[in-house]
Coordinates of C-alpha atoms in Angstrom, one line a residue:
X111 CA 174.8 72.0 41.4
X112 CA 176.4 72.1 45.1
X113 CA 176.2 75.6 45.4
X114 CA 172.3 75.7 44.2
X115 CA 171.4 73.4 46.7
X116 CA 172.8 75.3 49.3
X117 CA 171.4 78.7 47.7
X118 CA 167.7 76.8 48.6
X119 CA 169.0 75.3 51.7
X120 CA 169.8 78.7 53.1
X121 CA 166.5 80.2 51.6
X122 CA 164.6 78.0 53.0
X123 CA 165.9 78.0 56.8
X124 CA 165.7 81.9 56.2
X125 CA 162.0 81.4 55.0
X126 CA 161.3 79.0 58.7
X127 CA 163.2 81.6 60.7
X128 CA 161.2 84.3 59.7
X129 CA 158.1 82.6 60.3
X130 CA 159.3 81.6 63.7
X131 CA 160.0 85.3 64.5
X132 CA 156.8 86.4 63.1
X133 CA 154.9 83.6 64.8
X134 CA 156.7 84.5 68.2
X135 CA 156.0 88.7 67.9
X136 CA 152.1 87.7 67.1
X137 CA 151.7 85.5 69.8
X138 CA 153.4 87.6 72.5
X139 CA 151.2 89.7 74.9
X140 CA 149.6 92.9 74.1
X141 CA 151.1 95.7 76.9
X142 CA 148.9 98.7 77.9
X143 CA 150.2 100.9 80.7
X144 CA 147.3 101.8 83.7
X145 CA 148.9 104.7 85.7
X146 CA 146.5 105.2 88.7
X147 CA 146.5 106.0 92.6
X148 CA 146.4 103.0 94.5
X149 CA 147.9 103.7 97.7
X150 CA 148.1 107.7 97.7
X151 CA 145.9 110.6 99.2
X152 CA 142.8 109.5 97.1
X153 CA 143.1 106.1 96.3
X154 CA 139.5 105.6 97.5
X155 CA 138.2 107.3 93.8
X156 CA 140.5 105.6 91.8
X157 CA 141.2 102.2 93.3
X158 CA 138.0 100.6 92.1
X159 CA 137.9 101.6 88.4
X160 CA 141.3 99.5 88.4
X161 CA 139.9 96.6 90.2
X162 CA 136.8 96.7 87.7
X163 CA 139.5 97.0 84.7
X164 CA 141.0 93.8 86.1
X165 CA 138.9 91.6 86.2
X166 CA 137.7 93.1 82.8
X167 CA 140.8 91.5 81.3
X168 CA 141.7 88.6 83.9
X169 CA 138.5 87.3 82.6
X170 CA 139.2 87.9 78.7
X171 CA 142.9 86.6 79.2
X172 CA 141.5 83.2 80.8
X173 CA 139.5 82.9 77.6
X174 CA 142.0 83.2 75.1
X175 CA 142.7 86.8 74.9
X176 CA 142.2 88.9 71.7
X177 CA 143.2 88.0 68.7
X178 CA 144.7 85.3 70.5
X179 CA 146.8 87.1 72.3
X180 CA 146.6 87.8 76.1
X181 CA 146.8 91.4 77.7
X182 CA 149.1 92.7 80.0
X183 CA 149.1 95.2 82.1
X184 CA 151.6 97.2 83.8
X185 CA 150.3 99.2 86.5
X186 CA 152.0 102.7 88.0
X187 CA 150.9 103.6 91.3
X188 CA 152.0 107.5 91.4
X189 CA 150.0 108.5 94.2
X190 CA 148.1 111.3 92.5
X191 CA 152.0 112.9 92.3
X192 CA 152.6 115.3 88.9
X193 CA 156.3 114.1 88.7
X194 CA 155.7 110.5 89.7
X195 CA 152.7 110.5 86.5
X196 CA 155.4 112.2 84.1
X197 CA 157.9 109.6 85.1
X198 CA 155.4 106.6 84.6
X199 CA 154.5 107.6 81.4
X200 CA 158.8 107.6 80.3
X201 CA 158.7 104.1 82.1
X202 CA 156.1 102.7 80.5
X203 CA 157.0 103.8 76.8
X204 CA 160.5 101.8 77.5
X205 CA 158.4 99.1 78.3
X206 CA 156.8 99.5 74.8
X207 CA 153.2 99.5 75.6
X208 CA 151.0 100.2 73.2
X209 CA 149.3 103.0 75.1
X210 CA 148.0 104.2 78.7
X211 CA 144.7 104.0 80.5
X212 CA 143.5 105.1 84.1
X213 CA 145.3 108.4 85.0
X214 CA 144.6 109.9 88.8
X215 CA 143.4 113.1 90.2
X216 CA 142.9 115.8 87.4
X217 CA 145.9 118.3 88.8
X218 CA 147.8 115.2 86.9
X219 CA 146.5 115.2 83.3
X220 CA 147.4 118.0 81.5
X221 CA 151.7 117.0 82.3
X222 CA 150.6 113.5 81.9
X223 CA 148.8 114.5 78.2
X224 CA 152.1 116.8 77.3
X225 CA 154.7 113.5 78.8
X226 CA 152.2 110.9 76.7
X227 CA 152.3 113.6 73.4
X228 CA 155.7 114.1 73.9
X229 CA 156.9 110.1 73.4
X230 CA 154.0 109.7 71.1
X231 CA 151.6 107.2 73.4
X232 CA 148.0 107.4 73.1
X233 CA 145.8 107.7 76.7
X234 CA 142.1 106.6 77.5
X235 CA 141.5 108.1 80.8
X236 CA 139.2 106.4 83.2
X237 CA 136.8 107.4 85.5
X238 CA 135.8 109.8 87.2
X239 CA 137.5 112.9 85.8
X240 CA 138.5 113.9 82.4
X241 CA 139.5 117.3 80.8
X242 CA 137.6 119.1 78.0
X243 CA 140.7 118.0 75.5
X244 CA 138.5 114.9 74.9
X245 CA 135.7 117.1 73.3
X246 CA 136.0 117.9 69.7
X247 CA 137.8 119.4 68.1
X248 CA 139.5 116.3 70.6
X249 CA 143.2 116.4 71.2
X250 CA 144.3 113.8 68.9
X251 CA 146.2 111.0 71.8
X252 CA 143.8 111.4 74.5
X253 CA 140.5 110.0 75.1
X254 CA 138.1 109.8 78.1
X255 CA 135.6 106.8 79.3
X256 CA 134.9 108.8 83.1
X257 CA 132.7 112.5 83.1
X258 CA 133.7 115.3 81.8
X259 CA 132.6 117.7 84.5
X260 CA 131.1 120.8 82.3
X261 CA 129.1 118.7 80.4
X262 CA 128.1 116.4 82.8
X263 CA 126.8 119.2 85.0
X264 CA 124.9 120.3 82.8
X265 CA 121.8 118.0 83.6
X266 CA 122.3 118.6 87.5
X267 CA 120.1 121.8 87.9
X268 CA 117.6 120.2 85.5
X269 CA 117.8 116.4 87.7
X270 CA 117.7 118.9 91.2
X271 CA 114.1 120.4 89.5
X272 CA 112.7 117.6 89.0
X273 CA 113.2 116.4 92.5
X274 CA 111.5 119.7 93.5
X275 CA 109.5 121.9 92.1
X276 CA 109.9 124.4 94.8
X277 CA 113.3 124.7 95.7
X278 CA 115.2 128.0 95.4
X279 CA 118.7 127.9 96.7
X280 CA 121.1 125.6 95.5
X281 CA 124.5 124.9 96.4
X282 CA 127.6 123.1 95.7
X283 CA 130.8 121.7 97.1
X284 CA 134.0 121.4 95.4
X285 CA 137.7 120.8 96.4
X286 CA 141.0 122.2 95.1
X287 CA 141.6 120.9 91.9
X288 CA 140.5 122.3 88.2
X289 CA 138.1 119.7 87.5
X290 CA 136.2 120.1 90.5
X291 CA 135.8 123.3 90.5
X292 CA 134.7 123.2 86.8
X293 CA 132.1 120.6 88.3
X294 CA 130.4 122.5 90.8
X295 CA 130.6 125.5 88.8
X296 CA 128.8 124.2 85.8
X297 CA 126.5 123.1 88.5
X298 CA 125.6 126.2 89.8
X299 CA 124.9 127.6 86.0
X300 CA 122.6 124.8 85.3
X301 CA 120.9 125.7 88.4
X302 CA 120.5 129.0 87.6
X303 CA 118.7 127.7 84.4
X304 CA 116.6 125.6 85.7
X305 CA 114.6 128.2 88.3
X306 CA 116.8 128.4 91.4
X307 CA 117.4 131.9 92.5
X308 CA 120.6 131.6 94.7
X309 CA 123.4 130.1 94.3
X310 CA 126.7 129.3 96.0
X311 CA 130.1 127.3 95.7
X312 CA 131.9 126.4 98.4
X313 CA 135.9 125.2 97.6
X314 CA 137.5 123.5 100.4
X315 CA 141.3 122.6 100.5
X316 CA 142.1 118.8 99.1
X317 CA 143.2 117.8 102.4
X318 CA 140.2 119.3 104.0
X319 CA 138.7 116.8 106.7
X320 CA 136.8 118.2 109.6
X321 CA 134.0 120.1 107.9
X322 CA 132.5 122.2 110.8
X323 CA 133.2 125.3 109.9
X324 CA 132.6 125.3 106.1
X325 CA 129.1 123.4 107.1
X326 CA 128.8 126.5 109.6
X327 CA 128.8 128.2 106.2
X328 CA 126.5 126.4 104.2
X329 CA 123.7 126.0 106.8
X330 CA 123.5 129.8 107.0
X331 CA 123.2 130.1 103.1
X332 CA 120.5 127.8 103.7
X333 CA 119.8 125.4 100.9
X334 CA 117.1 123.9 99.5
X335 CA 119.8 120.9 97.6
X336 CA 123.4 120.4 97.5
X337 CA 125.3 119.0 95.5
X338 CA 129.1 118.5 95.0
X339 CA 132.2 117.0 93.0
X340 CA 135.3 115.6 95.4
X341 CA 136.2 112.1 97.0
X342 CA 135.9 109.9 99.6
X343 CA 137.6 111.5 102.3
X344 CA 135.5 114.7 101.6
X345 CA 132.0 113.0 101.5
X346 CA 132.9 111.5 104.8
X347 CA 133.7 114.2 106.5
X348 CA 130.8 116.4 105.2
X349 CA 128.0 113.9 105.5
X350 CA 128.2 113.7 109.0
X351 CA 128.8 117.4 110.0
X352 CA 125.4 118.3 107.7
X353 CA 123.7 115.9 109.8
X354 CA 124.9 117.2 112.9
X355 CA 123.8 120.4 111.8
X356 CA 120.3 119.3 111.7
X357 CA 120.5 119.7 107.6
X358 CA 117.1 117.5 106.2
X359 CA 116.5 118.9 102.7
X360 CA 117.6 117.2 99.4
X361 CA 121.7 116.1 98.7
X362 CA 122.4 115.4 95.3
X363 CA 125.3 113.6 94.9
X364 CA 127.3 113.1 91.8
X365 CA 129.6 109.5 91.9
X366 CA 132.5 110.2 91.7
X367 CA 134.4 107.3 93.0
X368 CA 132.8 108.0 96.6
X369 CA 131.2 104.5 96.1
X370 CA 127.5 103.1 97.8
X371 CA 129.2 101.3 100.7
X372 CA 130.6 104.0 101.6
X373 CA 127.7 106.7 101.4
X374 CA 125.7 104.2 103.1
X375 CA 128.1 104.1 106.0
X376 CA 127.8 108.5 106.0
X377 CA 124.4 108.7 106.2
X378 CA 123.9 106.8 109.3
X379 CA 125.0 109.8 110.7
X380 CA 122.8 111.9 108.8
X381 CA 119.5 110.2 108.9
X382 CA 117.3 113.7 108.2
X383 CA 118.9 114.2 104.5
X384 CA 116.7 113.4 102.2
X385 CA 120.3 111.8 99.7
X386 CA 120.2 111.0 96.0
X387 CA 123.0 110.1 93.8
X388 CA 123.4 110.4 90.1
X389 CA 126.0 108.1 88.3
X390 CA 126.9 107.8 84.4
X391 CA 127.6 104.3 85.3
X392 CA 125.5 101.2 87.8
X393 CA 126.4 100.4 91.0
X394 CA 124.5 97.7 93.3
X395 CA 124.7 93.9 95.3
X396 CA 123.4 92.3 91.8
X397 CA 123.3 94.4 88.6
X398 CA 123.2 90.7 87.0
X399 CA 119.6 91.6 84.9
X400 CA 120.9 94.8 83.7
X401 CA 122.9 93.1 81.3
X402 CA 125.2 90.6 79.6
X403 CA 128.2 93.0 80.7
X404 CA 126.7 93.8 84.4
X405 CA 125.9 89.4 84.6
X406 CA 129.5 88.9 83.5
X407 CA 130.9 91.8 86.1
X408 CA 128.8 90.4 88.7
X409 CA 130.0 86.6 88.0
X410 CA 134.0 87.9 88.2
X411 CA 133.2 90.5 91.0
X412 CA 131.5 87.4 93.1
X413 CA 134.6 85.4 92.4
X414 CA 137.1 87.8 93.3
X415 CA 135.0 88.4 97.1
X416 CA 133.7 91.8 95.8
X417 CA 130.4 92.1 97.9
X418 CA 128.8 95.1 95.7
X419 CA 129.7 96.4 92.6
X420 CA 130.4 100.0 92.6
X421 CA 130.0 102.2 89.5
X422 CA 134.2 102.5 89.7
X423 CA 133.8 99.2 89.1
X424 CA 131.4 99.2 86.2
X425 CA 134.0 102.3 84.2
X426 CA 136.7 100.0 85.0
X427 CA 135.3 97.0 82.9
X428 CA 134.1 99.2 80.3
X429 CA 137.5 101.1 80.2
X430 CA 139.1 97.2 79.5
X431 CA 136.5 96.7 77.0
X432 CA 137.1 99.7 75.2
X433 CA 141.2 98.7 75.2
X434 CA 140.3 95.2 74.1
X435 CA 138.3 96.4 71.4
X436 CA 141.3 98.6 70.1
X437 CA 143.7 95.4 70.3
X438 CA 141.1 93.6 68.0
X439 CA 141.3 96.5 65.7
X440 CA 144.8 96.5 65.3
X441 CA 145.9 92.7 65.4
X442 CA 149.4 91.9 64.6
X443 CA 150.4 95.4 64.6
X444 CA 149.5 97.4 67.9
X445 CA 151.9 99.9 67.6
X446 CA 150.9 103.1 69.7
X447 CA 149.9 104.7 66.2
X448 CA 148.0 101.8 65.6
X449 CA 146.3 102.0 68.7
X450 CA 145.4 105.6 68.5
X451 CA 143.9 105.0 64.7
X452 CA 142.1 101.8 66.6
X453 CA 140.3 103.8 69.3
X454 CA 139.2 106.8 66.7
X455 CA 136.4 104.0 65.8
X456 CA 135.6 103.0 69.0
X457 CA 132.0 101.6 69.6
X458 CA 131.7 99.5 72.5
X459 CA 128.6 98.3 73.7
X460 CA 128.2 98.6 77.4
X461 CA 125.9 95.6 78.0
X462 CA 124.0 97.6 81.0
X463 CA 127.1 98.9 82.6
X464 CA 125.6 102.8 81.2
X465 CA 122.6 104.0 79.7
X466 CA 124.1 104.4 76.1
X467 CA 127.5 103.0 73.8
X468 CA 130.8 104.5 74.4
X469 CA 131.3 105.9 70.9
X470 CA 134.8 107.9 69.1
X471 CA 135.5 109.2 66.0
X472 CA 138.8 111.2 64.9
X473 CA 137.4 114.2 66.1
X474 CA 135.6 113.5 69.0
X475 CA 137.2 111.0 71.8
X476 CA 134.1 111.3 74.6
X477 CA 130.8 110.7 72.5
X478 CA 127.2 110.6 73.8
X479 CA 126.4 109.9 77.7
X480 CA 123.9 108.6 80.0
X481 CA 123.3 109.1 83.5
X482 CA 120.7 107.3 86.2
X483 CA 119.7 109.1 89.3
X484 CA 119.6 106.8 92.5
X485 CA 117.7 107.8 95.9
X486 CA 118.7 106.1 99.4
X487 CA 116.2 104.3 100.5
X488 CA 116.5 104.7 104.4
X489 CA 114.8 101.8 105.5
X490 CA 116.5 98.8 103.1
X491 CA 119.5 100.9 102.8
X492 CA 119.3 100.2 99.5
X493 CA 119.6 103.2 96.1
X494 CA 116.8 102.8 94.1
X495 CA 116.6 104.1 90.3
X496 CA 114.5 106.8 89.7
X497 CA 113.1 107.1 86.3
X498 CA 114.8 106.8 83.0
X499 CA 118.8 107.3 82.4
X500 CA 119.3 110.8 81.4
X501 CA 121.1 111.4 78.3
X502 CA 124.1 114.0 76.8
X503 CA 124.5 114.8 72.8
X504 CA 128.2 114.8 72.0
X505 CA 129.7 118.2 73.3
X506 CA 132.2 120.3 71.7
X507 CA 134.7 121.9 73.9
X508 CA 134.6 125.8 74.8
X509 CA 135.9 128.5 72.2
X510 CA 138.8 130.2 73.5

């Protein structure tokens, strides 16, 4: 009889002890890995999509989390370095996250991808660039939330037409690295497409920074628009020199993580160019009737002391809501597999952030997009909308 009691004693502690170990691993935070640069060369595109996926889940973890649960992250800072990215992603797999968002400049992704493959994590890269892998037939861990740069340049030649019916030459500015390049290239074929006779690229070195000469260049192709794909540093130093050259035709920007504030701050010295932007996500001092997602980013962006949004901030919170949506999925089990089969049914509505929901299925981890044109105004400084957003089918990538 002794020995029976015991038998239920000891099956019954066993019984409590599991269900305190089980209670303690589905109460414990969710970990997703955010490898960005946040102090390197340009820190300036990518600093503000993590600020924006922040307080994306600052403000879901002060509500309760998902599924009860909080999220945290761990960021790596690797400075836009290839070795420093392949190391983060070995770190943060020992950390057991369930999987990786952000990821810098594109010279990083494709050892990033092969690291992340390689240890079996899943990665949903931010904004601005992402590689055609995310296009069906989509490479099964990666997915992409920021522009991919062939397909979204394929509606600038037909956005530069409609601005004016006459022009002819048409030109572009791109920087050393693949996706740039891809950018302006793409650029220059929708172009062609849509009426203009000539055109040009122009591919300056990353660390390029007084502009003179290549502007030298441009001004004697003569140009009816510009456009171009590169960062802060880039858009600062080129702005100017156009204006110095006496340039006063039409600039068509695409956002890239260059940011309003700062283009603002450009064009003073280039009050002649006649500058509009085009953005797959909002920027502006109060997007809060865009939206219940714009009101609620504008509401944390105000706490935090964040005078404008910028559209790095707008992919940053949909880039948390498209993580939180995949913890959701997955509840109790978020194991990187998990995670991955969570994001293949992504549909996250962007609540004004973009002009259309960020959508994936197993075989294609980029979906529709939607793009709104903005023109400077010069005398309130503000961008104004111009006309409806502007929207992409799904795209499937290039035959090889």
């Amino acid at each position: 009889m002794k020995k029976k009691s015991w038998l239920k004693i000891a099956a019954l502690l066993s019984t409590m002890l599991s269900m305190q170990i089980s209670h303690a691993s589905t109460s414990d935070p969710y970990k997703i890995g955010y490898i960005s640069d946040i102090t390197g060369p340009v820190q300036g595109t990518f600093k503000d999509t993590y600020i924006g996926f922040k307080l994306y889940i600052d403000q879901l973890n002060a509500t309760g989390g998902v599924n009860g649960r909080k999220i945290d992250t761990i960021l790596k800072d690797v400075q836009s370095d290839t070795q420093k990215s392949v190391n983060a992603v070995h770190e943060l797999k020992a950390a057991n996250v369930s999987g990786i968002a952000g990821i810098a400049v594109s010279s990083t992704h494709v050892p990033t991808y092969a690291a992340a493959e390689k240890v079996g994590l899943p990665v949903v890269v931010g904004f601005p660039p992402n590689l055609p892998v995310v296009l069906e037939p989509a490479a099964k861990h990666v997915f992409g939330a920021g522009q991919v740069f062939n397909v979204t340049n394929t509606i600038t030649g037909k956005i530069a037409r409609n601005l004016s019916k006459t022009a002819r030459r048409f030109a572009c500015v791109a920087f050393e690295a693949p996706a740039s390049i891809i950018s302006c290239e793409t650029s220059l074929a929708s172009a062609k497409q849509n009426g203009f006779d000539e055109t040009k690229i122009f591919i300056v070195p990353q660390n390029q920074r007084d502009f003179r000469s290549v502007v030298a260049n441009i001004i004697k192709f003569n140009p009816d628009v510009i456009t171009d794909c590169f960062g802060q540093s880039h858009f600062i130093g080129l702005i100017p020199a156009l204006g110095a050259a006496g340039y006063n035709k039409i600039y068509l920007n695409l956002e890239t993580g260059i940011n309003d504030p700062v283009k603002r701050e450009a064009l003073k010295s280039a009050p002649d160019i006649d500058f509009y932007t085009y953005s797959r996500y909002i920027s502006g001092t109060n997007i809060s009737n865009e939206g219940s997602e714009a009101k609620k980013l504008q509401q944390a962006a105000t706490k935090a002391g964040i005078k404008e949004v910028v559209a790095a901030h707008s992919s940053g919170w949909i880039l948390g809501q498209i993580v939180a949506q995949a913890f959701e999925k997955c509840k109790d089990d978020c194991s990187p597999e998990a995670f991955t089969r969570a994001l293949n049914s992504t549909d996250v509505n962007p609540g004004g952030l973009t002009g259309i929901n960020i959508k994936y299925t197993e075989k294609d981890h980029y979906g529709p997009t939607a793009y709104r044109v903005y023109h400077f105004n010069k005398t309130t400084t503000n961008f104004d909308a111009v006309g409806d957003w502007y929207q992409l089918a799904p795209a499937k990538q290039a035959a090889k």
